[in-house]
PDB file of C-alpha atoms in Angstrom:
ATOM      1  CA  UNK A   1      44.202 -70.783  82.286  1.00 61.00           C
ATOM      2  CA  UNK A   2      41.240 -69.159  80.543  1.00 71.00           C
ATOM      3  CA  UNK A   3      41.996 -66.998  77.532  1.00 82.00           C
ATOM      4  CA  UNK A   4      39.873 -63.861  77.197  1.00 86.00           C
ATOM      5  CA  UNK A   5      38.843 -62.161  73.957  1.00 89.00           C
ATOM      6  CA  UNK A   6      41.101 -59.249  74.896  1.00 90.00           C
ATOM      7  CA  UNK A   7      44.081 -61.581  75.279  1.00 91.00           C
ATOM      8  CA  UNK A   8      43.353 -63.210  71.923  1.00 91.00           C
ATOM      9  CA  UNK A   9      43.415 -59.744  70.360  1.00 92.00           C
ATOM     10  CA  UNK A  10      46.693 -58.884  72.113  1.00 92.00           C
ATOM     11  CA  UNK A  11      48.445 -62.076  71.053  1.00 92.00           C
ATOM     12  CA  UNK A  12      47.076 -61.774  67.516  1.00 91.00           C
ATOM     13  CA  UNK A  13      48.368 -58.215  67.231  1.00 91.00           C
ATOM     14  CA  UNK A  14      51.856 -59.251  68.381  1.00 90.00           C
ATOM     15  CA  UNK A  15      51.978 -62.231  66.019  1.00 89.00           C
ATOM     16  CA  UNK A  16      50.831 -60.019  63.129  1.00 88.00           C
ATOM     17  CA  UNK A  17      53.665 -57.600  63.856  1.00 86.00           C
ATOM     18  CA  UNK A  18      56.242 -60.355  64.159  1.00 85.00           C
ATOM     19  CA  UNK A  19      55.494 -62.460  61.119  1.00 84.00           C
ATOM     20  CA  UNK A  20      52.285 -61.369  59.365  1.00 84.00           C
ATOM     21  CA  UNK A  21      50.240 -64.414  60.386  1.00 85.00           C
ATOM     22  CA  UNK A  22      46.570 -63.650  60.907  1.00 85.00           C
ATOM     23  CA  UNK A  23      44.975 -65.130  64.026  1.00 85.00           C
ATOM     24  CA  UNK A  24      41.309 -64.239  64.353  1.00 82.00           C
ATOM     25  CA  UNK A  25      39.020 -64.736  67.358  1.00 83.00           C
ATOM     26  CA  UNK A  26      38.432 -68.370  66.381  1.00 84.00           C
ATOM     27  CA  UNK A  27      42.096 -69.228  67.042  1.00 84.00           C
ATOM     28  CA  UNK A  28      41.902 -69.033  70.833  1.00 88.00           C
ATOM     29  CA  UNK A  29      42.397 -72.803  71.124  1.00 88.00           C
ATOM     30  CA  UNK A  30      45.558 -72.586  69.005  1.00 87.00           C
ATOM     31  CA  UNK A  31      46.995 -69.750  71.095  1.00 90.00           C
ATOM     32  CA  UNK A  32      46.290 -71.660  74.307  1.00 90.00           C
ATOM     33  CA  UNK A  33      47.733 -74.950  73.091  1.00 89.00           C
ATOM     34  CA  UNK A  34      50.905 -73.403  71.702  1.00 89.00           C
ATOM     35  CA  UNK A  35      51.690 -70.608  74.144  1.00 92.00           C
ATOM     36  CA  UNK A  36      50.527 -72.010  77.479  1.00 91.00           C
ATOM     37  CA  UNK A  37      53.922 -73.596  78.185  1.00 92.00           C
ATOM     38  CA  UNK A  38      55.650 -70.261  77.481  1.00 93.00           C
ATOM     39  CA  UNK A  39      53.364 -68.460  79.918  1.00 92.00           C
ATOM     40  CA  UNK A  40      54.503 -70.909  82.595  1.00 92.00           C
ATOM     41  CA  UNK A  41      58.170 -70.981  81.579  1.00 91.00           C
ATOM     42  CA  UNK A  42      58.525 -67.194  81.561  1.00 90.00           C
ATOM     43  CA  UNK A  43      56.655 -66.928  84.883  1.00 91.00           C
ATOM     44  CA  UNK A  44      53.766 -64.879  83.516  1.00 90.00           C
ATOM     45  CA  UNK A  45      50.369 -64.787  85.173  1.00 90.00           C
ATOM     46  CA  UNK A  46      48.470 -64.422  81.900  1.00 91.00           C
ATOM     47  CA  UNK A  47      48.818 -64.305  78.154  1.00 92.00           C
ATOM     48  CA  UNK A  48      48.589 -60.512  78.363  1.00 92.00           C
ATOM     49  CA  UNK A  49      51.623 -60.484  80.633  1.00 92.00           C
ATOM     50  CA  UNK A  50      53.511 -62.662  78.135  1.00 92.00           C
ATOM     51  CA  UNK A  51      52.735 -60.172  75.363  1.00 92.00           C
ATOM     52  CA  UNK A  52      53.743 -57.237  77.573  1.00 91.00           C
ATOM     53  CA  UNK A  53      57.037 -58.903  78.452  1.00 89.00           C
ATOM     54  CA  UNK A  54      57.756 -59.573  74.784  1.00 88.00           C
ATOM     55  CA  UNK A  55      56.878 -56.024  73.744  1.00 86.00           C
ATOM     56  CA  UNK A  56      58.548 -54.049  76.542  1.00 81.00           C
ATOM     57  CA  UNK A  57      61.772 -55.972  76.810  1.00 71.00           C
ATOM     58  CA  UNK A  58      62.030 -57.058  73.170  1.00 72.00           C
ATOM     59  CA  UNK A  59      63.393 -60.302  74.540  1.00 72.00           C
ATOM     60  CA  UNK A  60      64.779 -61.996  71.424  1.00 80.00           C
ATOM     61  CA  UNK A  61      64.624 -65.421  73.026  1.00 83.00           C
ATOM     62  CA  UNK A  62      60.975 -64.977  73.950  1.00 88.00           C
ATOM     63  CA  UNK A  63      60.039 -63.459  70.598  1.00 87.00           C
ATOM     64  CA  UNK A  64      61.736 -66.331  68.777  1.00 86.00           C
ATOM     65  CA  UNK A  65      59.984 -68.877  70.973  1.00 89.00           C
ATOM     66  CA  UNK A  66      56.607 -67.259  70.276  1.00 89.00           C
ATOM     67  CA  UNK A  67      57.243 -67.365  66.525  1.00 86.00           C
ATOM     68  CA  UNK A  68      58.384 -70.991  66.692  1.00 85.00           C
ATOM     69  CA  UNK A  69      55.309 -71.934  68.724  1.00 87.00           C
ATOM     70  CA  UNK A  70      52.775 -70.180  66.483  1.00 85.00           C
ATOM     71  CA  UNK A  71      54.146 -71.000  63.036  1.00 81.00           C
ATOM     72  CA  UNK A  72      52.938 -74.215  61.470  1.00 71.00           C
ATOM     73  CA  UNK A  73      55.875 -76.388  60.416  1.00 73.00           C
ATOM     74  CA  UNK A  74      53.683 -79.013  58.776  1.00 74.00           C
ATOM     75  CA  UNK A  75      55.456 -80.399  55.731  1.00 89.00           C
ATOM     76  CA  UNK A  76      56.445 -83.610  53.984  1.00 93.00           C
ATOM     77  CA  UNK A  77      58.550 -84.782  51.070  1.00 96.00           C
ATOM     78  CA  UNK A  78      57.051 -84.052  47.617  1.00 96.00           C
ATOM     79  CA  UNK A  79      54.008 -82.436  49.247  1.00 94.00           C
ATOM     80  CA  UNK A  80      50.984 -82.306  46.910  1.00 91.00           C
ATOM     81  CA  UNK A  81      53.045 -83.963  44.112  1.00 93.00           C
ATOM     82  CA  UNK A  82      51.868 -81.683  41.269  1.00 94.00           C
ATOM     83  CA  UNK A  83      54.338 -78.806  41.878  1.00 94.00           C
ATOM     84  CA  UNK A  84      57.231 -81.243  41.599  1.00 96.00           C
ATOM     85  CA  UNK A  85      55.770 -82.802  38.473  1.00 96.00           C
ATOM     86  CA  UNK A  86      55.493 -79.303  36.991  1.00 96.00           C
ATOM     87  CA  UNK A  87      59.110 -78.641  37.971  1.00 96.00           C
ATOM     88  CA  UNK A  88      60.309 -81.878  36.411  1.00 96.00           C
ATOM     89  CA  UNK A  89      58.279 -81.904  33.210  1.00 96.00           C
ATOM     90  CA  UNK A  90      57.839 -78.214  32.374  1.00 96.00           C
ATOM     91  CA  UNK A  91      59.605 -75.542  34.410  1.00 96.00           C
ATOM     92  CA  UNK A  92      63.058 -77.095  34.614  1.00 96.00           C
ATOM     93  CA  UNK A  93      63.337 -78.322  30.987  1.00 95.00           C
ATOM     94  CA  UNK A  94      62.172 -74.921  29.719  1.00 95.00           C
ATOM     95  CA  UNK A  95      64.595 -73.137  32.033  1.00 95.00           C
ATOM     96  CA  UNK A  96      67.554 -75.280  30.977  1.00 94.00           C
ATOM     97  CA  UNK A  97      66.723 -74.659  27.310  1.00 94.00           C
ATOM     98  CA  UNK A  98      66.421 -70.912  27.898  1.00 93.00           C
ATOM     99  CA  UNK A  99      69.771 -70.827  29.684  1.00 93.00           C
ATOM    100  CA  UNK A 100      71.613 -72.868  27.053  1.00 91.00           C
ATOM    101  CA  UNK A 101      72.830 -69.789  25.165  1.00 88.00           C
ATOM    102  CA  UNK A 102      73.238 -67.533  28.189  1.00 90.00           C
ATOM    103  CA  UNK A 103      76.467 -66.509  29.904  1.00 91.00           C
ATOM    104  CA  UNK A 104      75.815 -69.045  32.659  1.00 93.00           C
ATOM    105  CA  UNK A 105      74.078 -72.046  31.078  1.00 93.00           C
ATOM    106  CA  UNK A 106      74.762 -74.333  34.040  1.00 95.00           C
ATOM    107  CA  UNK A 107      73.820 -71.982  36.866  1.00 96.00           C
ATOM    108  CA  UNK A 108      70.505 -72.563  38.633  1.00 97.00           C
ATOM    109  CA  UNK A 109      69.097 -70.596  41.556  1.00 97.00           C
ATOM    110  CA  UNK A 110      65.904 -71.777  43.263  1.00 97.00           C
ATOM    111  CA  UNK A 111      64.264 -70.308  46.367  1.00 96.00           C
ATOM    112  CA  UNK A 112      61.973 -72.239  48.685  1.00 96.00           C
ATOM    113  CA  UNK A 113      60.250 -69.592  50.810  1.00 92.00           C
ATOM    114  CA  UNK A 114      58.835 -70.843  54.123  1.00 90.00           C
ATOM    115  CA  UNK A 115      60.807 -74.062  53.706  1.00 93.00           C
ATOM    116  CA  UNK A 116      60.044 -75.307  57.235  1.00 92.00           C
ATOM    117  CA  UNK A 117      62.183 -78.318  58.191  1.00 94.00           C
ATOM    118  CA  UNK A 118      63.602 -78.692  54.692  1.00 96.00           C
ATOM    119  CA  UNK A 119      61.596 -81.446  53.032  1.00 96.00           C
ATOM    120  CA  UNK A 120      60.581 -79.183  50.138  1.00 96.00           C
ATOM    121  CA  UNK A 121      64.173 -78.094  49.525  1.00 98.00           C
ATOM    122  CA  UNK A 122      65.494 -81.644  49.478  1.00 98.00           C
ATOM    123  CA  UNK A 123      62.584 -82.761  47.279  1.00 98.00           C
ATOM    124  CA  UNK A 124      63.576 -80.099  44.734  1.00 98.00           C
ATOM    125  CA  UNK A 125      67.211 -81.219  45.025  1.00 98.00           C
ATOM    126  CA  UNK A 126      66.225 -84.828  44.309  1.00 97.00           C
ATOM    127  CA  UNK A 127      64.281 -83.763  41.206  1.00 97.00           C
ATOM    128  CA  UNK A 128      67.317 -81.873  39.914  1.00 97.00           C
ATOM    129  CA  UNK A 129      69.662 -84.757  40.725  1.00 96.00           C
ATOM    130  CA  UNK A 130      67.424 -87.203  38.866  1.00 95.00           C
ATOM    131  CA  UNK A 131      67.116 -84.947  35.808  1.00 94.00           C
ATOM    132  CA  UNK A 132      70.698 -83.686  35.437  1.00 94.00           C
ATOM    133  CA  UNK A 133      73.129 -86.647  35.323  1.00 85.00           C
ATOM    134  CA  UNK A 134      76.273 -84.479  35.583  1.00 92.00           C
ATOM    135  CA  UNK A 135      74.860 -82.109  38.180  1.00 95.00           C
ATOM    136  CA  UNK A 136      78.155 -82.068  40.099  1.00 92.00           C
ATOM    137  CA  UNK A 137      79.570 -79.930  37.266  1.00 94.00           C
ATOM    138  CA  UNK A 138      76.727 -77.404  37.557  1.00 96.00           C
ATOM    139  CA  UNK A 139      76.509 -74.302  39.717  1.00 96.00           C
ATOM    140  CA  UNK A 140      73.318 -75.037  41.656  1.00 97.00           C
ATOM    141  CA  UNK A 141      71.898 -73.519  44.814  1.00 97.00           C
ATOM    142  CA  UNK A 142      68.481 -74.283  46.252  1.00 97.00           C
ATOM    143  CA  UNK A 143      68.002 -71.766  49.036  1.00 97.00           C
ATOM    144  CA  UNK A 144      65.460 -72.505  51.742  1.00 96.00           C
ATOM    145  CA  UNK A 145      64.284 -69.790  54.109  1.00 95.00           C
ATOM    146  CA  UNK A 146      61.996 -69.832  57.102  1.00 93.00           C
ATOM    147  CA  UNK A 147      61.180 -67.655  60.101  1.00 90.00           C
ATOM    148  CA  UNK A 148      61.541 -70.503  62.603  1.00 89.00           C
ATOM    149  CA  UNK A 149      65.000 -71.095  64.081  1.00 88.00           C
ATOM    150  CA  UNK A 150      64.001 -74.588  65.163  1.00 88.00           C
ATOM    151  CA  UNK A 151      62.815 -75.556  61.688  1.00 92.00           C
ATOM    152  CA  UNK A 152      65.979 -74.161  60.077  1.00 94.00           C
ATOM    153  CA  UNK A 153      68.177 -76.078  62.499  1.00 94.00           C
ATOM    154  CA  UNK A 154      66.639 -79.385  61.475  1.00 94.00           C
ATOM    155  CA  UNK A 155      66.657 -78.435  57.791  1.00 96.00           C
ATOM    156  CA  UNK A 156      70.355 -77.611  57.943  1.00 96.00           C
ATOM    157  CA  UNK A 157      71.164 -80.895  59.660  1.00 96.00           C
ATOM    158  CA  UNK A 158      69.212 -82.830  57.010  1.00 97.00           C
ATOM    159  CA  UNK A 159      68.215 -85.412  59.608  1.00 97.00           C
ATOM    160  CA  UNK A 160      64.755 -86.997  59.683  1.00 97.00           C
ATOM    161  CA  UNK A 161      62.909 -89.595  61.727  1.00 96.00           C
ATOM    162  CA  UNK A 162      61.271 -92.749  60.386  1.00 94.00           C
ATOM    163  CA  UNK A 163      57.919 -90.971  60.582  1.00 94.00           C
ATOM    164  CA  UNK A 164      59.146 -87.969  58.570  1.00 95.00           C
ATOM    165  CA  UNK A 165      60.869 -90.181  56.000  1.00 95.00           C
ATOM    166  CA  UNK A 166      57.692 -92.217  55.580  1.00 93.00           C
ATOM    167  CA  UNK A 167      55.721 -89.131  54.540  1.00 92.00           C
ATOM    168  CA  UNK A 168      56.142 -88.831  50.779  1.00 92.00           C
ATOM    169  CA  UNK A 169      59.562 -90.403  50.195  1.00 94.00           C
ATOM    170  CA  UNK A 170      59.786 -93.558  48.079  1.00 95.00           C
ATOM    171  CA  UNK A 171      62.090 -96.453  49.125  1.00 95.00           C
ATOM    172  CA  UNK A 172      64.136 -95.882  45.950  1.00 96.00           C
ATOM    173  CA  UNK A 173      64.863 -92.234  46.744  1.00 97.00           C
ATOM    174  CA  UNK A 174      65.483 -93.073  50.398  1.00 97.00           C
ATOM    175  CA  UNK A 175      68.156 -95.620  49.448  1.00 96.00           C
ATOM    176  CA  UNK A 176      69.729 -93.291  46.902  1.00 97.00           C
ATOM    177  CA  UNK A 177      69.923 -90.043  48.846  1.00 97.00           C
ATOM    178  CA  UNK A 178      69.857 -90.908  52.575  1.00 98.00           C
ATOM    179  CA  UNK A 179      72.007 -92.877  54.988  1.00 97.00           C
ATOM    180  CA  UNK A 180      70.954 -94.421  58.291  1.00 95.00           C
ATOM    181  CA  UNK A 181      72.121 -92.348  61.266  1.00 90.00           C
ATOM    182  CA  UNK A 182      71.235 -94.029  64.536  1.00 92.00           C
ATOM    183  CA  UNK A 183      67.449 -94.182  64.665  1.00 93.00           C
ATOM    184  CA  UNK A 184      67.141 -91.460  61.998  1.00 96.00           C
ATOM    185  CA  UNK A 185      68.081 -90.867  58.352  1.00 97.00           C
ATOM    186  CA  UNK A 186      70.515 -88.221  57.121  1.00 97.00           C
ATOM    187  CA  UNK A 187      70.700 -86.562  53.703  1.00 98.00           C
ATOM    188  CA  UNK A 188      73.801 -87.594  51.752  1.00 97.00           C
ATOM    189  CA  UNK A 189      76.455 -84.969  51.016  1.00 96.00           C
ATOM    190  CA  UNK A 190      75.812 -85.114  47.253  1.00 94.00           C
ATOM    191  CA  UNK A 191      72.322 -83.711  47.913  1.00 96.00           C
ATOM    192  CA  UNK A 192      73.256 -81.459  50.838  1.00 96.00           C
ATOM    193  CA  UNK A 193      75.882 -79.715  48.685  1.00 96.00           C
ATOM    194  CA  UNK A 194      73.117 -78.322  46.440  1.00 97.00           C
ATOM    195  CA  UNK A 195      71.219 -76.519  49.194  1.00 98.00           C
ATOM    196  CA  UNK A 196      71.556 -73.721  51.734  1.00 97.00           C
ATOM    197  CA  UNK A 197      69.302 -72.359  54.448  1.00 97.00           C
ATOM    198  CA  UNK A 198      68.784 -68.960  56.042  1.00 94.00           C
ATOM    199  CA  UNK A 199      66.341 -67.068  58.222  1.00 92.00           C
ATOM    200  CA  UNK A 200      63.894 -64.810  56.395  1.00 91.00           C
ATOM    201  CA  UNK A 201      60.768 -63.033  57.557  1.00 88.00           C
ATOM    202  CA  UNK A 202      58.613 -62.585  54.468  1.00 89.00           C
ATOM    203  CA  UNK A 203      57.141 -59.449  56.018  1.00 86.00           C
ATOM    204  CA  UNK A 204      60.561 -57.795  55.882  1.00 86.00           C
ATOM    205  CA  UNK A 205      62.565 -56.688  52.800  1.00 84.00           C
ATOM    206  CA  UNK A 206      64.184 -59.554  50.900  1.00 80.00           C
ATOM    207  CA  UNK A 207      65.351 -57.831  47.710  1.00 76.00           C
ATOM    208  CA  UNK A 208      68.936 -58.937  48.351  1.00 74.00           C
ATOM    209  CA  UNK A 209      67.959 -62.610  48.612  1.00 78.00           C
ATOM    210  CA  UNK A 210      67.848 -63.235  44.857  1.00 78.00           C
ATOM    211  CA  UNK A 211      67.699 -63.199  41.949  1.00 91.00           C
ATOM    212  CA  UNK A 212      66.222 -66.652  41.370  1.00 95.00           C
ATOM    213  CA  UNK A 213      65.219 -68.713  38.364  1.00 96.00           C
ATOM    214  CA  UNK A 214      62.371 -70.465  40.183  1.00 96.00           C
ATOM    215  CA  UNK A 215      60.574 -69.620  43.432  1.00 95.00           C
ATOM    216  CA  UNK A 216      58.494 -72.032  45.489  1.00 95.00           C
ATOM    217  CA  UNK A 217      56.203 -70.030  47.776  1.00 91.00           C
ATOM    218  CA  UNK A 218      53.644 -72.515  49.019  1.00 85.00           C
ATOM    219  CA  UNK A 219      51.438 -72.984  52.085  1.00 80.00           C
ATOM    220  CA  UNK A 220      52.473 -69.680  53.613  1.00 83.00           C
ATOM    221  CA  UNK A 221      50.491 -66.734  52.206  1.00 81.00           C
ATOM    222  CA  UNK A 222      47.271 -68.528  53.172  1.00 80.00           C
ATOM    223  CA  UNK A 223      48.074 -67.420  56.728  1.00 81.00           C
ATOM    224  CA  UNK A 224      48.472 -63.730  55.756  1.00 84.00           C
ATOM    225  CA  UNK A 225      45.928 -60.973  55.382  1.00 81.00           C
ATOM    226  CA  UNK A 226      44.905 -59.946  51.879  1.00 83.00           C
ATOM    227  CA  UNK A 227      47.045 -56.809  52.087  1.00 83.00           C
ATOM    228  CA  UNK A 228      50.090 -58.791  53.226  1.00 82.00           C
ATOM    229  CA  UNK A 229      49.676 -61.262  50.374  1.00 82.00           C
TER     230      UNK A 229
END
C-alpha cells in the first residue's frame, strides 16, 4: 500500500497530538512498516482512514496500538554506561551525604522517564543494591514511566529473554539478581521490591508524579520538537 505525502502529514499530526513525537516527511518508511498491520487489522483502506477512525471514534484500543507501534522501545541494561557510573560515583554518594541530616535520611526517590521495558529501572536498582548493603532497611522507590502499555507490561513482569539479558548485563549481576524462568530470566523479588511502574505521557501534566531526588530522562526528548523539549 503506497503512502502519500498527505497521509504522512496526517499520521504525523496524530502522533504529535498523542505523544509529542515528531515524524517528518522522511519517516514514511517507518510509518508504513509500523502501521501497515493496523491498517489491515482495523479494516481500513488507507492510512488516512486509520487516522480518521482514530480521531472520530477516539478508539482507545486503536490509539494505544498506534502509540505502541510508533514509539521506539529500544533499550538495554546499563545503556551507554556513563550515566550509571555518574550515579554510582557522584550523584548517589552526594545525595546520601546531603540527606544524612534530613528528616528522611534513608528515603530515596528516583524517576526513570520513558523507561521502556524496564532495563534502565532495574539497572538503577542494581547500582543502589550494590552500593547500599542494608538497602532493605531503606525507603526506596525507583519509578519507571512510559507511554507504551506493552512496554510497561513487560517492565512490570521483570521477565527478559536470553537476547535481552545478553545486552549489557554481566554474568555476575545476572546470577545475583535474576532467576531462570523457563526459557527466560526473571528479576528477583529483592530487586523488584525497589521499583514501580506507571503510564505517563510526558506531553501531559506530571506535577503529581514527584518529587524525586534523581531523574533519568534519556533517549526520549530527541524525538520531540524544540518547543516540546
